[in-house]
């Protein structure tokens, strides 16, 4: 899934990726908006920037994100 | 996740309950408890001073003297225990105006501020700009970001994506307002550095003079450290200077803001490359006690197609941009093809055009919808005449005798593979074609220069070939070495690098002071709470986000003059008035619920309150239905919505937006304020059954009681 700026997502699970920090566990289940996807090549492996509602902006592995429709 | 409560808020609630429940029968105890309540409220509202905790503790001791009252003893004990156990939390509320749990509602940052990687107090500065206080606005910004002007021109503005006004119509133009205020403040000589803390006698080395490195240097210098910034290039700015073309970010902007660092005593050593001129050991032997690596991601990926290495006219976009940034204005080729779909590809294409290329084509493997570059940048590029060739896969660089003649390509189609929703470009057999070109520029991504850090044997790397750090504290695997910016995240944004630089400065300060590192990322700090601006509901709804005026096309195609010309004063002030003040309204929706469910009026059409599925918003609707009863205001936890009696009128204000106003009526007996006719009519209907006899008169509750009693006396047989 290639994410785009402004899309609403849910952090639906923890990620096994090394980019997942322990402090991110508290964000599981929260909603957010993609603020900086990979702006070079839509790399599905890139860490992308998500602003989580009420919790600030963080870079997440894409495998823990799901689009909200 | 455990439900963590704020001890300040809990102490405050406990004390309120103790006072209200009559646990303090002694008037003296009650008075002391109310004084403690006032002081605790100051802490919870972010207006307490350094001596508040001591004053609260003193009053709690006084309260405990009342040995005859078990309630007073228990109340005093609970206050003292809370202060003792959570002294740091109380102090943090005072020092940072910040409540980590969000329980102290006055201190909760707005969504825009929470979103900003640098944590800038956006509602405050936007409203200061609206009031014409540009210099103060810049002072607020620079507490969290030393580069307001740079960010005003090139920030990717995540804040605007989260802006609540965007759920009503369009987000506030936060970025351009920042640029407007920066330009004003700098030209009026109102750009000032904050006061430095006393010299700590310790030195920190910053490697890289990009946004991350310079931000760390700025905050470390303010904290009293001696900071030296080592930069491989002859200029400061990093990717801001080399990767962003001058038509988006003039050099003077970077130079002026970088000069503010020198004013703070930060030393710059240019033409000094890590790994060549300096190493970790040499820095240590020179007396540096901590190092911040902010080397960026300056190396390009290769196209990996035949012929790429055979022609000198195949260049990398970052090299082209760097060369041009340093003053080289030679045309790379008359017919340029740029391979890639990101922002760097767009920047390279627009740069070629300005250098004199007659035909510039961007070749991208997917379609416009998948293009990762910013939509505005793509639109501006197309306006300028840059041709887009979508679904185009380069296959080889064509040419003869060392002279490039074109880029051989094949058409692509997008298909889904396996279970992935991602669309993959697949070549269409037999669709080969050649784009005529005399230069091919690759812009398919950057990576960091691993070679230059080869002396750091213990430095851990991620599988993405970036420096592995603790994302909260920016610590690397080597004690005393911190890292941030593109070298950690991969190519990212200026504001993200600034945020990392700020976090690194805090972490380095802790490291050098022997304080443990935090476990959670910092929560942005509310700098102040400026009064809102009064705006009629109709104005609030009809004000539109202004378009940015642009340089005319001919100049855009031929010069490096700044394309975005900036807002005029009137436009900027008006735009600031559209702000909804989400630093005050928490969007809890209590006002809407009370109005709709308790009062049965439903006068508040606040569809923007819902994050996931915002509905329609119209502030003008309120005036049609609202009776000015004040139930919404009474239930607002943060005084965002207020009932105000002004002169002979009653107003309903939502963060300064005047939703409704009506003339007041007065008691026909005593002249006391009754409220507006609508409200009176509402009450009359509700109380008709109880006191029908007095309803013909407009009376206050006291006079109604007197009238009712008189009627009762007159009509009751003796």
XYZ file of C-alpha atoms in Angstrom:
787
model
C 0.000 0.000 0.000
C 1.428 3.362 -0.942
C 0.259 6.001 1.462
C -0.398 9.585 0.500
C -0.278 12.825 2.391
C -3.529 13.643 4.187
C -4.901 10.093 4.326
C -6.451 9.014 7.607
C -5.040 5.827 9.073
C -5.372 3.634 12.126
C -2.366 2.127 13.850
C -3.950 -1.269 13.985
C -1.127 -3.327 15.468
C 2.421 -3.300 16.748
C 5.135 -3.786 14.184
C 8.075 -6.142 14.385
C 10.118 -3.611 12.423
C 13.187 -2.144 14.113
C 11.645 1.307 13.566
C 8.984 0.481 16.150
C 9.925 1.909 19.539
C 8.602 0.643 22.836
C 6.874 3.956 23.482
C 4.798 3.384 20.338
C 2.828 0.579 21.987
C 0.508 3.184 23.439
C -0.447 4.363 19.944
C -1.996 1.054 18.851
C -5.675 1.596 18.103
C -5.318 5.347 17.638
C -6.150 7.252 14.473
C -3.919 9.673 12.657
C -3.143 11.427 9.397
C -0.222 10.766 7.060
C 1.831 13.952 7.111
C 4.951 12.859 5.253
C 4.849 9.699 3.184
C 7.977 8.605 1.392
C 8.311 11.539 -0.970
C 11.007 10.014 -3.104
C 9.875 6.695 -4.465
C 6.810 5.406 -2.626
C 9.006 2.866 -0.904
C 6.686 0.448 0.919
C 9.518 -0.246 3.314
C 10.135 3.377 4.284
C 9.197 4.722 7.687
C 6.486 7.286 7.108
C 5.417 10.220 9.196
C 2.011 10.037 10.848
C 0.452 12.599 13.138
C -1.450 10.603 15.732
C -4.456 12.432 17.109
C -3.466 13.960 20.424
C -0.123 12.147 20.557
C 2.143 14.033 18.209
C 3.962 13.162 15.013
C 6.054 10.036 14.688
C 7.560 7.816 11.984
C 5.919 4.424 11.679
C 6.683 1.288 9.680
C 3.944 0.930 7.080
C 2.942 -2.598 8.105
C 1.204 -1.320 11.231
C -0.945 1.215 9.372
C -4.304 0.698 7.751
C -6.300 3.243 5.793
C -9.512 4.557 7.351
C -12.264 4.879 4.813
C -1.978 1.325 28.130
C -2.415 2.208 31.802
C -4.804 5.065 32.476
C -2.379 7.581 33.964
C -3.935 10.432 35.914
C -2.371 13.788 36.520
C -1.569 14.232 40.248
C -2.112 17.997 39.979
C -5.588 17.488 38.588
C -6.360 14.752 41.092
C -5.283 16.879 44.056
C -7.391 19.718 42.724
C -10.484 17.497 42.389
C -9.941 15.987 45.843
C -9.678 19.407 47.416
C -12.791 20.663 45.627
C -14.724 17.647 46.895
C -13.452 18.178 50.447
C -14.603 21.805 50.434
C -17.961 21.086 48.787
C -18.809 18.059 50.931
C -18.480 19.909 54.213
C -15.438 17.988 55.439
C -13.983 21.268 56.640
C -16.507 22.698 59.120
C -14.052 25.194 60.604
C -14.223 28.503 58.623
C -10.463 28.999 59.039
C -9.761 25.557 57.561
C -12.103 26.284 54.678
C -10.351 29.561 53.973
C -6.924 27.853 53.946
C -8.284 25.078 51.701
C -9.654 27.668 49.277
C -6.271 29.403 49.182
C -4.629 26.056 48.370
C -7.286 25.553 45.701
C -6.373 28.896 44.105
C -2.684 28.002 44.062
C -3.341 24.534 42.644
C -5.540 26.082 39.953
C -2.607 28.329 39.041
C -0.439 25.216 38.601
C -3.102 23.417 36.539
C -3.607 26.482 34.356
C 0.076 27.042 33.717
C 0.284 30.399 35.455
C 2.114 29.348 38.638
C 5.546 30.588 39.642
C 8.520 28.817 41.160
C 7.403 29.470 44.763
C 3.945 27.934 44.341
C 4.862 24.408 45.582
C 6.425 25.810 48.754
C 3.404 28.054 49.335
C 1.018 25.106 48.861
C 3.072 22.984 51.268
C 3.055 25.821 53.845
C -0.722 26.189 53.646
C -1.167 22.409 53.925
C 0.898 22.523 57.147
C -1.349 25.299 58.424
C -4.431 23.262 57.560
C -3.066 20.293 59.512
C -2.967 22.380 62.733
C -6.727 21.945 63.063
C -6.474 18.739 65.080
C -10.122 18.920 66.048
C -11.165 18.284 62.454
C -10.326 14.857 60.985
C -11.448 16.206 57.578
C -8.902 19.036 57.690
C -6.152 16.642 58.794
C -6.969 14.215 55.968
C -7.168 16.992 53.379
C -3.831 18.444 54.472
C -2.252 15.001 54.384
C -3.477 14.269 50.853
C -2.124 17.607 49.567
C 1.252 17.076 51.253
C 1.489 13.491 50.009
C 0.711 14.546 46.437
C 3.348 17.265 46.577
C 5.908 14.924 48.095
C 5.335 12.041 45.706
C 4.883 14.050 42.537
C 7.065 17.126 43.074
C 8.545 16.721 39.568
C 5.124 16.703 37.937
C 4.077 19.859 39.785
C 7.368 21.500 38.844
C 6.967 20.435 35.210
C 3.517 22.035 35.050
C 5.100 25.255 36.314
C 8.228 25.191 34.169
C 6.834 23.891 30.894
C 3.120 24.786 31.083
C 2.581 21.215 30.117
C 0.407 18.392 31.427
C 1.612 15.089 30.015
C -1.708 13.310 30.661
C -3.861 16.070 29.206
C -6.013 16.121 32.373
C -5.214 19.777 33.018
C -7.246 20.911 30.064
C -5.866 24.435 29.922
C -2.439 23.041 29.114
C -3.433 20.700 26.299
C -1.737 21.749 23.049
C -3.842 22.251 19.913
C -3.742 19.556 17.189
C -1.579 21.780 14.962
C 0.994 22.171 17.733
C 0.898 18.466 18.557
C 1.481 17.689 14.875
C 4.422 20.026 14.365
C 7.612 17.932 14.700
C 9.228 20.990 16.288
C 6.224 21.494 18.624
C 5.709 25.189 17.849
C 2.861 26.906 19.718
C 0.968 27.648 16.513
C -2.335 29.070 17.793
C -0.426 31.579 19.888
C 1.709 32.899 17.068
C -1.095 32.879 14.519
C -3.201 35.010 16.836
C -0.297 37.316 17.621
C 0.092 37.846 13.866
C -3.643 38.532 13.633
C -3.210 41.254 16.226
C -0.242 42.761 14.397
C 2.355 41.581 16.933
C 4.754 40.032 14.431
C 7.888 40.346 16.555
C 6.195 38.629 19.496
C 4.979 35.908 17.145
C 8.541 35.262 15.998
C 9.728 35.165 19.591
C 7.142 32.442 20.299
C 8.205 30.460 17.209
C 11.903 30.720 17.956
C 11.420 29.131 21.368
C 10.811 25.887 19.455
C 12.325 26.491 16.055
C 15.310 28.737 15.270
C 14.349 28.921 11.579
C 10.899 30.551 11.304
C 11.609 32.189 7.966
C 13.058 29.044 6.378
C 10.064 27.043 7.574
C 7.719 29.810 6.450
C 8.965 29.161 2.914
C 9.689 25.450 2.681
C 7.988 23.603 5.521
C 5.876 20.642 4.423
C 3.296 22.019 6.918
C 2.032 18.880 8.655
C 0.234 21.309 10.985
C -2.054 22.359 8.133
C -2.967 18.742 7.428
C -4.156 18.386 11.020
C -5.670 21.906 11.212
C -9.239 21.646 12.512
C -10.303 24.535 10.282
C -9.645 22.115 7.410
C -12.682 20.150 8.564
C -14.790 23.285 8.037
C -13.354 24.488 4.718
C -9.603 24.895 4.238
C -6.826 24.845 6.822
C -5.293 28.065 8.099
C -2.372 29.120 5.956
C 0.031 28.605 8.857
C 3.202 28.361 6.797
C 2.679 31.573 4.869
C 1.697 33.474 8.017
C 4.989 32.411 9.547
C 6.869 33.648 6.485
C 4.993 36.951 6.616
C 5.819 37.556 10.290
C 9.445 36.485 9.852
C 10.002 38.876 6.993
C 8.405 41.697 8.965
C 10.272 40.999 12.178
C 13.630 40.640 10.473
C 13.259 43.767 8.368
C 12.211 45.725 11.474
C 15.278 44.389 13.376
C 13.024 42.614 15.847
C 14.637 39.220 15.448
C 16.287 38.608 18.789
C 18.005 35.648 20.388
C 16.822 34.560 23.823
C 19.124 35.153 26.800
C 21.811 32.519 27.255
C 22.143 30.518 30.458
C 25.479 30.894 32.319
C 28.448 29.180 30.671
C 28.561 25.494 31.651
C 32.241 25.142 30.718
C 31.563 22.141 28.476
C 31.984 21.767 24.717
C 29.782 19.973 22.216
C 30.633 19.168 18.598
C 27.912 19.212 15.984
C 28.727 17.492 12.691
C 26.716 18.999 9.863
C 25.359 22.530 9.457
C 21.949 21.482 8.181
C 18.652 22.224 9.925
C 19.119 19.429 12.494
C 22.707 20.308 13.356
C 22.105 24.038 13.555
C 18.994 23.577 15.691
C 20.899 21.434 18.172
C 23.686 24.046 18.169
C 21.176 26.851 18.825
C 19.527 25.206 21.839
C 22.830 23.951 23.262
C 24.312 27.442 23.006
C 21.279 28.868 24.835
C 21.807 26.259 27.552
C 25.341 27.572 28.051
C 27.436 25.019 26.156
C 30.320 25.916 23.884
C 29.233 24.632 20.481
C 31.275 24.118 17.324
C 29.575 23.102 14.092
C 31.741 21.201 11.591
C 30.548 21.387 7.995
C 32.026 19.674 4.950
C 30.856 22.426 2.597
C 31.865 26.080 2.495
C 28.386 27.279 3.556
C 25.840 26.635 6.296
C 22.399 25.233 5.577
C 22.920 21.611 4.544
C 20.040 20.382 2.407
C 18.230 23.705 2.939
C 21.036 25.379 1.029
C 22.013 22.621 -1.375
C 18.870 20.624 -1.955
C 16.244 23.363 -2.081
C 16.530 25.706 -5.067
C 16.781 29.450 -4.557
C 13.422 30.188 -6.197
C 11.845 28.453 -3.194
C 14.299 29.495 -0.497
C 16.578 32.489 -1.129
C 20.077 32.148 0.241
C 19.735 35.357 2.263
C 17.009 33.734 4.348
C 19.294 30.889 5.419
C 22.253 33.225 5.908
C 20.300 35.636 8.116
C 18.908 32.895 10.325
C 22.257 31.055 10.505
C 23.895 34.359 11.519
C 21.658 34.418 14.586
C 23.503 31.304 15.771
C 26.873 32.989 15.421
C 25.509 35.832 17.502
C 24.892 33.255 20.246
C 28.554 32.257 20.095
C 28.215 29.133 17.952
C 31.440 28.582 16.005
C 31.261 27.267 12.423
C 34.173 25.404 10.847
C 33.492 25.026 7.142
C 35.267 22.767 4.648
C 35.774 20.284 7.467
C 34.618 16.794 6.584
C 33.993 14.140 9.195
C 36.122 11.076 8.479
C 38.669 13.136 6.588
C 39.498 16.236 8.635
C 38.013 15.160 11.963
C 37.151 11.887 13.760
C 35.510 11.026 17.048
C 38.923 10.580 18.666
C 40.182 13.931 17.407
C 37.032 15.649 18.675
C 37.431 14.023 22.078
C 41.063 15.028 22.299
C 40.026 18.571 21.404
C 37.846 18.615 24.515
C 34.400 17.940 23.080
C 32.365 15.927 25.591
C 29.448 15.079 23.331
C 28.943 14.813 19.575
C 25.795 15.264 17.529
C 25.891 13.653 14.090
C 23.613 15.413 11.624
C 25.364 14.575 8.385
C 22.230 14.292 6.256
C 21.670 11.976 3.306
C 23.594 13.443 0.406
C 24.396 10.432 -1.783
C 22.161 9.408 -4.660
C 20.934 6.013 -5.714
C 22.003 4.888 -9.181
C 19.554 4.162 -11.999
C 21.274 0.821 -12.625
C 20.544 0.806 -16.356
C 22.954 0.158 -19.238
C 24.884 3.196 -20.375
C 24.510 5.076 -17.095
C 28.229 5.076 -16.414
C 29.226 5.663 -20.044
C 28.133 9.260 -20.459
C 29.226 12.245 -18.385
C 25.872 13.835 -19.216
C 24.153 11.391 -16.839
C 24.152 13.294 -13.578
C 22.565 13.043 -10.173
C 19.870 15.518 -9.214
C 21.428 16.266 -5.841
C 24.769 17.025 -7.524
C 23.063 19.378 -9.961
C 21.207 21.187 -7.177
C 24.384 21.422 -5.083
C 26.384 22.785 -7.999
C 23.745 25.412 -8.788
C 23.362 26.346 -5.113
C 27.078 27.063 -4.966
C 26.862 29.429 -7.900
C 27.360 27.340 -11.049
C 24.829 28.481 -13.639
C 25.904 26.342 -16.600
C 23.099 24.684 -18.505
C 23.153 20.895 -18.018
C 21.626 20.286 -21.466
C 19.038 21.704 -23.868
C 16.871 18.614 -23.606
C 16.837 17.305 -20.055
C 15.131 14.166 -18.800
C 14.734 13.760 -15.066
C 14.030 10.273 -13.775
C 11.935 10.123 -10.596
C 8.674 11.385 -9.147
C 9.642 12.962 -5.873
C 10.274 16.529 -4.759
C 13.932 16.354 -5.753
C 12.951 15.386 -9.311
C 10.626 18.397 -9.484
C 13.309 20.711 -8.061
C 15.874 19.429 -10.570
C 13.450 19.874 -13.471
C 12.515 23.419 -12.503
C 16.192 24.239 -11.999
C 17.062 22.977 -15.493
C 14.360 25.207 -16.934
C 15.788 28.239 -15.177
C 19.292 27.389 -16.363
C 18.067 27.515 -19.956
C 16.988 23.992 -20.901
C 14.499 24.223 -23.755
C 12.692 21.007 -23.054
C 12.450 19.373 -19.674
C 10.719 16.028 -19.136
C 10.099 14.138 -15.925
C 9.962 10.389 -16.523
C 8.048 8.565 -13.813
C 7.210 4.861 -13.605
C 3.728 5.255 -12.176
C 0.874 7.716 -12.665
C 0.204 11.183 -11.313
C -1.865 9.683 -8.470
C 1.139 7.733 -7.152
C 3.585 10.585 -7.601
C 5.180 11.194 -4.196
C 6.065 14.866 -4.835
C 3.940 17.621 -3.285
C 0.893 18.405 -5.403
C 1.607 22.167 -5.335
C 5.156 21.604 -6.558
C 3.934 19.406 -9.408
C 1.324 21.988 -10.401
C 3.854 24.821 -10.370
C 6.268 22.725 -12.449
C 3.608 21.995 -15.048
C 2.613 25.678 -15.122
C 6.203 26.482 -15.985
C 6.101 24.095 -18.938
C 7.699 20.947 -17.603
C 6.457 17.873 -19.405
C 5.426 14.784 -17.423
C 5.895 11.352 -18.926
C 4.003 8.953 -16.689
C 4.142 5.140 -16.814
C 7.646 5.412 -18.215
C 10.390 2.972 -17.214
C 13.938 3.914 -18.314
C 15.732 0.938 -19.852
C 19.017 2.360 -21.130
C 20.929 5.535 -21.768
C 21.401 5.899 -25.507
C 24.215 7.711 -27.314
C 27.322 7.430 -29.434
C 30.949 8.456 -29.058
C 30.491 9.549 -25.467
C 27.665 11.865 -26.486
C 24.259 11.168 -24.976
C 21.334 11.230 -27.414
C 18.365 10.043 -25.403
C 16.835 7.883 -22.738
C 15.448 4.574 -23.966
C 12.215 3.764 -22.147
C 9.362 1.320 -22.151
C 5.744 1.987 -21.302
C 4.452 0.529 -18.050
C 1.126 -0.668 -16.816
C 0.202 -0.843 -13.149
C -0.834 -4.169 -11.697
C -1.509 -5.559 -8.235
C 0.753 -8.384 -7.078
C -0.217 -11.106 -4.614
C -2.316 -9.683 -1.796
C -0.679 -6.278 -1.892
C -2.842 -3.247 -2.630
C 0.225 -1.505 -3.961
C 0.359 -1.031 -7.712
C 3.525 -2.186 -9.416
C 4.712 -0.872 -12.775
C 5.190 -3.705 -15.259
C 6.709 -3.130 -18.738
C 4.353 -3.431 -21.709
C 6.039 -5.589 -24.299
C 6.847 -3.844 -27.564
C 6.155 -0.360 -26.260
C 9.764 0.805 -26.323
C 10.449 4.419 -27.178
C 13.208 6.977 -26.787
C 12.963 10.392 -25.150
C 15.380 12.657 -26.951
C 17.810 14.177 -24.492
C 21.300 15.504 -24.110
C 21.302 15.096 -20.339
C 19.704 12.536 -18.021
C 19.308 13.382 -14.376
C 18.593 10.690 -11.818
C 16.402 11.660 -8.903
C 15.366 8.349 -7.430
C 16.352 8.918 -3.837
C 19.232 9.657 -1.514
C 21.071 7.746 1.133
C 23.625 8.599 3.720
C 27.364 8.470 3.210
C 28.378 5.415 5.232
C 32.034 5.782 4.350
C 32.582 9.004 6.211
C 31.535 7.404 9.512
C 33.702 4.309 9.086
C 35.842 5.204 12.129
C 32.810 4.644 14.354
C 33.122 0.863 14.578
C 30.611 0.561 17.406
C 27.977 2.641 15.660
C 24.895 0.525 14.947
C 23.025 0.872 11.677
C 19.469 -0.010 10.741
C 18.691 -2.366 7.873
C 17.698 0.794 5.959
C 21.336 1.930 6.187
C 20.551 4.784 8.541
C 22.062 5.426 11.970
C 20.243 3.490 14.668
C 19.187 5.719 17.545
C 16.808 5.770 20.436
C 14.049 7.767 18.746
C 13.129 9.506 21.994
C 16.589 10.600 23.100
C 18.557 10.502 19.804
C 21.298 8.459 21.560
C 23.310 6.170 19.303
C 25.013 2.921 20.338
C 28.111 4.945 21.303
C 27.844 6.783 24.636
C 28.091 10.531 24.168
C 27.324 10.317 20.450
C 23.869 11.430 19.345
C 22.361 11.545 15.863
C 19.372 13.047 14.101
C 17.945 14.358 10.862
C 18.099 12.588 7.498
C 21.014 10.430 8.677
C 18.554 8.738 11.033
C 15.209 8.990 9.260
C 16.410 8.796 5.672
C 15.537 11.768 3.453
C 12.807 13.606 5.364
C 11.685 17.140 6.029
C 13.355 20.300 7.306
C 10.949 20.619 10.210
C 11.498 17.013 11.240
C 15.245 17.606 11.321
C 14.627 20.718 13.426
C 12.549 18.645 15.850
C 15.341 16.058 16.057
C 17.920 18.799 16.693
C 15.822 20.140 19.546
C 15.430 16.691 21.093
C 19.154 16.078 20.711
C 20.024 19.329 22.512
C 17.803 18.292 25.415
C 19.320 14.786 25.455
C 22.906 16.079 25.292
C 22.167 18.483 28.146
C 20.839 15.561 30.202
C 23.833 13.407 29.274
C 26.316 16.085 30.308
C 24.357 16.858 33.502
C 24.074 13.193 34.528
C 20.259 13.173 34.269
C 18.547 10.028 32.933
C 17.081 10.210 29.450
C 13.278 10.346 29.006
C 11.314 7.256 28.011
C 8.621 9.085 26.081
C 8.855 11.735 23.361
C 8.384 15.281 24.617
C 4.935 16.845 24.550
C 4.944 20.310 22.953
C 4.879 23.205 25.382
C 2.128 25.829 25.476
C 4.084 29.057 25.515
C 1.250 31.333 26.533
C -2.487 31.742 26.123
C -3.254 34.875 24.147
C -6.708 36.373 24.234
C -8.855 35.474 21.274
C -9.893 37.913 18.567
C -13.569 38.711 18.289
C -15.035 37.817 14.897
C -18.720 37.705 13.873
C -19.938 34.215 12.921
C -20.703 35.304 9.360
C -17.159 36.662 8.908
C -15.671 33.507 10.383
C -17.570 31.434 7.836
C -17.057 33.637 4.796
C -13.342 34.421 5.173
C -11.513 32.287 2.630
C -7.964 30.976 2.701
C -6.065 33.354 0.428
C -4.153 32.230 -2.630
C -0.423 32.872 -2.605
C 0.525 35.390 -5.311
C 3.182 33.996 -7.629
C 5.882 35.533 -9.781
C 4.871 35.825 -13.433
C 5.541 32.772 -15.571
C 8.194 34.346 -17.780
C 10.366 35.221 -14.812
C 9.737 31.840 -13.251
C 11.013 30.176 -16.404
C 14.115 32.308 -16.671
C 15.295 33.420 -13.232
C 15.834 32.065 -9.748
C 13.700 34.794 -8.201
C 11.439 33.686 -5.368
C 8.256 32.254 -6.905
C 5.943 32.783 -3.925
C 5.662 36.495 -3.356
C 4.177 36.437 0.148
C 0.984 37.775 1.681
C 0.214 41.441 2.040
C -0.439 42.750 5.535
C -4.232 42.865 5.233
C -4.399 39.360 3.825
C -2.204 37.969 6.613
C -4.170 39.637 9.417
C -7.478 38.459 7.953
C -6.216 34.920 7.504
C -5.195 34.739 11.157
C -8.793 35.560 12.087
C -9.968 32.251 10.596
C -8.168 30.311 13.363
C -10.607 28.307 15.512
C -8.402 28.471 18.619
C -8.145 24.762 19.221
C -5.713 25.549 22.024
C -8.761 26.661 23.998
C -11.593 24.500 22.641
C -10.795 20.855 23.295
C -13.550 19.629 20.952
C -15.075 17.494 23.701
C -18.544 18.230 22.300
C -20.186 18.836 25.700
C -21.641 22.137 24.473
C -23.330 20.421 21.506
C -24.664 17.582 23.659
C -26.092 19.879 26.313
C -27.724 22.165 23.746
C -29.205 19.279 21.780
C -29.981 16.638 24.399
C -30.601 18.582 27.607
C -32.079 21.822 26.306
C -33.642 20.370 23.169
C -32.515 23.327 21.077
C -29.684 21.976 18.894
C -28.282 25.355 17.970
C -24.629 24.353 17.619
C -23.749 22.990 14.193
C -20.161 22.071 15.044
C -19.488 19.200 12.643
C -15.743 19.813 12.873
C -15.634 18.305 16.355
C -15.475 14.796 14.911
C -11.984 13.836 13.780
C -12.874 10.695 11.805
C -16.101 11.791 10.154
C -16.497 15.537 10.315
C -19.978 16.763 9.430
C -21.091 20.189 8.221
C -20.190 23.220 10.294
C -21.989 26.554 10.184
C -21.501 29.054 12.983
C -24.284 31.203 11.509
C -26.950 28.605 12.290
C -26.592 29.263 16.014
C -28.133 32.725 15.754
C -31.255 31.225 14.197
C -31.961 28.785 17.035
C -29.984 29.762 20.125
C -31.934 31.183 23.105
C -28.778 32.374 24.885
C -29.541 30.214 27.907
C -25.836 29.689 28.630
C -26.095 25.926 29.209
C -23.283 25.332 26.706
C -21.037 27.861 28.444
C -21.782 26.448 31.878
C -20.736 22.976 30.727
C -17.593 23.939 28.823
C -14.574 22.621 30.774
C -12.232 25.206 29.334
C -14.310 28.381 29.031
C -14.063 28.185 25.273
C -17.713 29.033 24.935
C -18.929 31.945 26.994
C -22.022 34.016 27.683
C -21.138 37.684 27.978
C -23.478 40.514 28.993
C -22.132 43.640 27.318
C -24.100 46.894 27.583
C -27.704 46.093 26.809
C -26.808 42.918 24.899
C -26.096 39.269 25.687
C -23.515 37.558 23.467
C -22.597 33.947 22.937
C -18.924 33.674 22.057
C -17.115 30.549 20.898
C -13.373 31.272 21.174
C -14.096 34.808 20.013
C -16.566 33.888 17.278
C -19.791 35.716 18.112
C -22.398 33.044 17.501
C -25.404 34.972 18.742
C -26.316 38.328 20.267
C -29.604 39.711 21.526
C -30.881 42.698 23.440
C -31.384 42.040 27.129
C -34.706 42.388 28.913
C -34.995 43.656 32.428
C -37.320 42.845 35.317
C -40.352 45.109 35.207
C -40.333 45.323 38.972
C -36.742 45.748 40.051
C -34.832 46.280 36.783
C -32.547 43.249 37.194
C -31.202 41.611 34.001
C -33.542 38.861 32.824
C -31.843 37.715 29.671
C -32.946 38.097 26.081
C -36.607 37.687 25.005
C -35.990 34.265 23.464
C -34.648 32.958 26.691
C -37.482 34.536 28.638
C -40.003 33.021 26.268
C -38.343 29.620 26.672
C -38.613 29.923 30.459
C -42.204 31.158 30.279
C -43.221 28.101 28.303
C -41.435 25.790 30.701
C -42.896 27.378 33.836
C -46.398 28.133 32.502
C -47.934 25.291 34.438
C -46.272 26.295 37.702
C -46.929 30.032 37.910
C -49.378 31.055 35.214
C -50.502 34.174 37.039
C -47.190 36.034 36.862
C -46.386 35.181 33.268
C -47.961 38.277 31.876
C -45.185 40.329 33.484
C -41.452 40.147 32.829
C -40.059 39.494 36.270
C -36.864 38.222 37.756
C -37.023 35.110 39.943
C -37.084 37.132 43.191
C -39.911 39.367 41.996
C -41.757 36.319 40.613
C -41.635 34.744 44.053
C -42.890 37.946 45.669
C -45.717 38.231 43.104
C -46.682 34.593 43.527
C -46.727 34.997 47.309
C -48.898 38.112 46.995
C -51.353 36.259 44.735
C -51.317 33.383 47.168
C -52.103 35.704 50.129
C -54.806 37.559 48.176
C -56.535 34.424 46.958
C -56.263 32.162 49.950
C -59.298 32.392 52.214
C -58.439 33.379 55.779
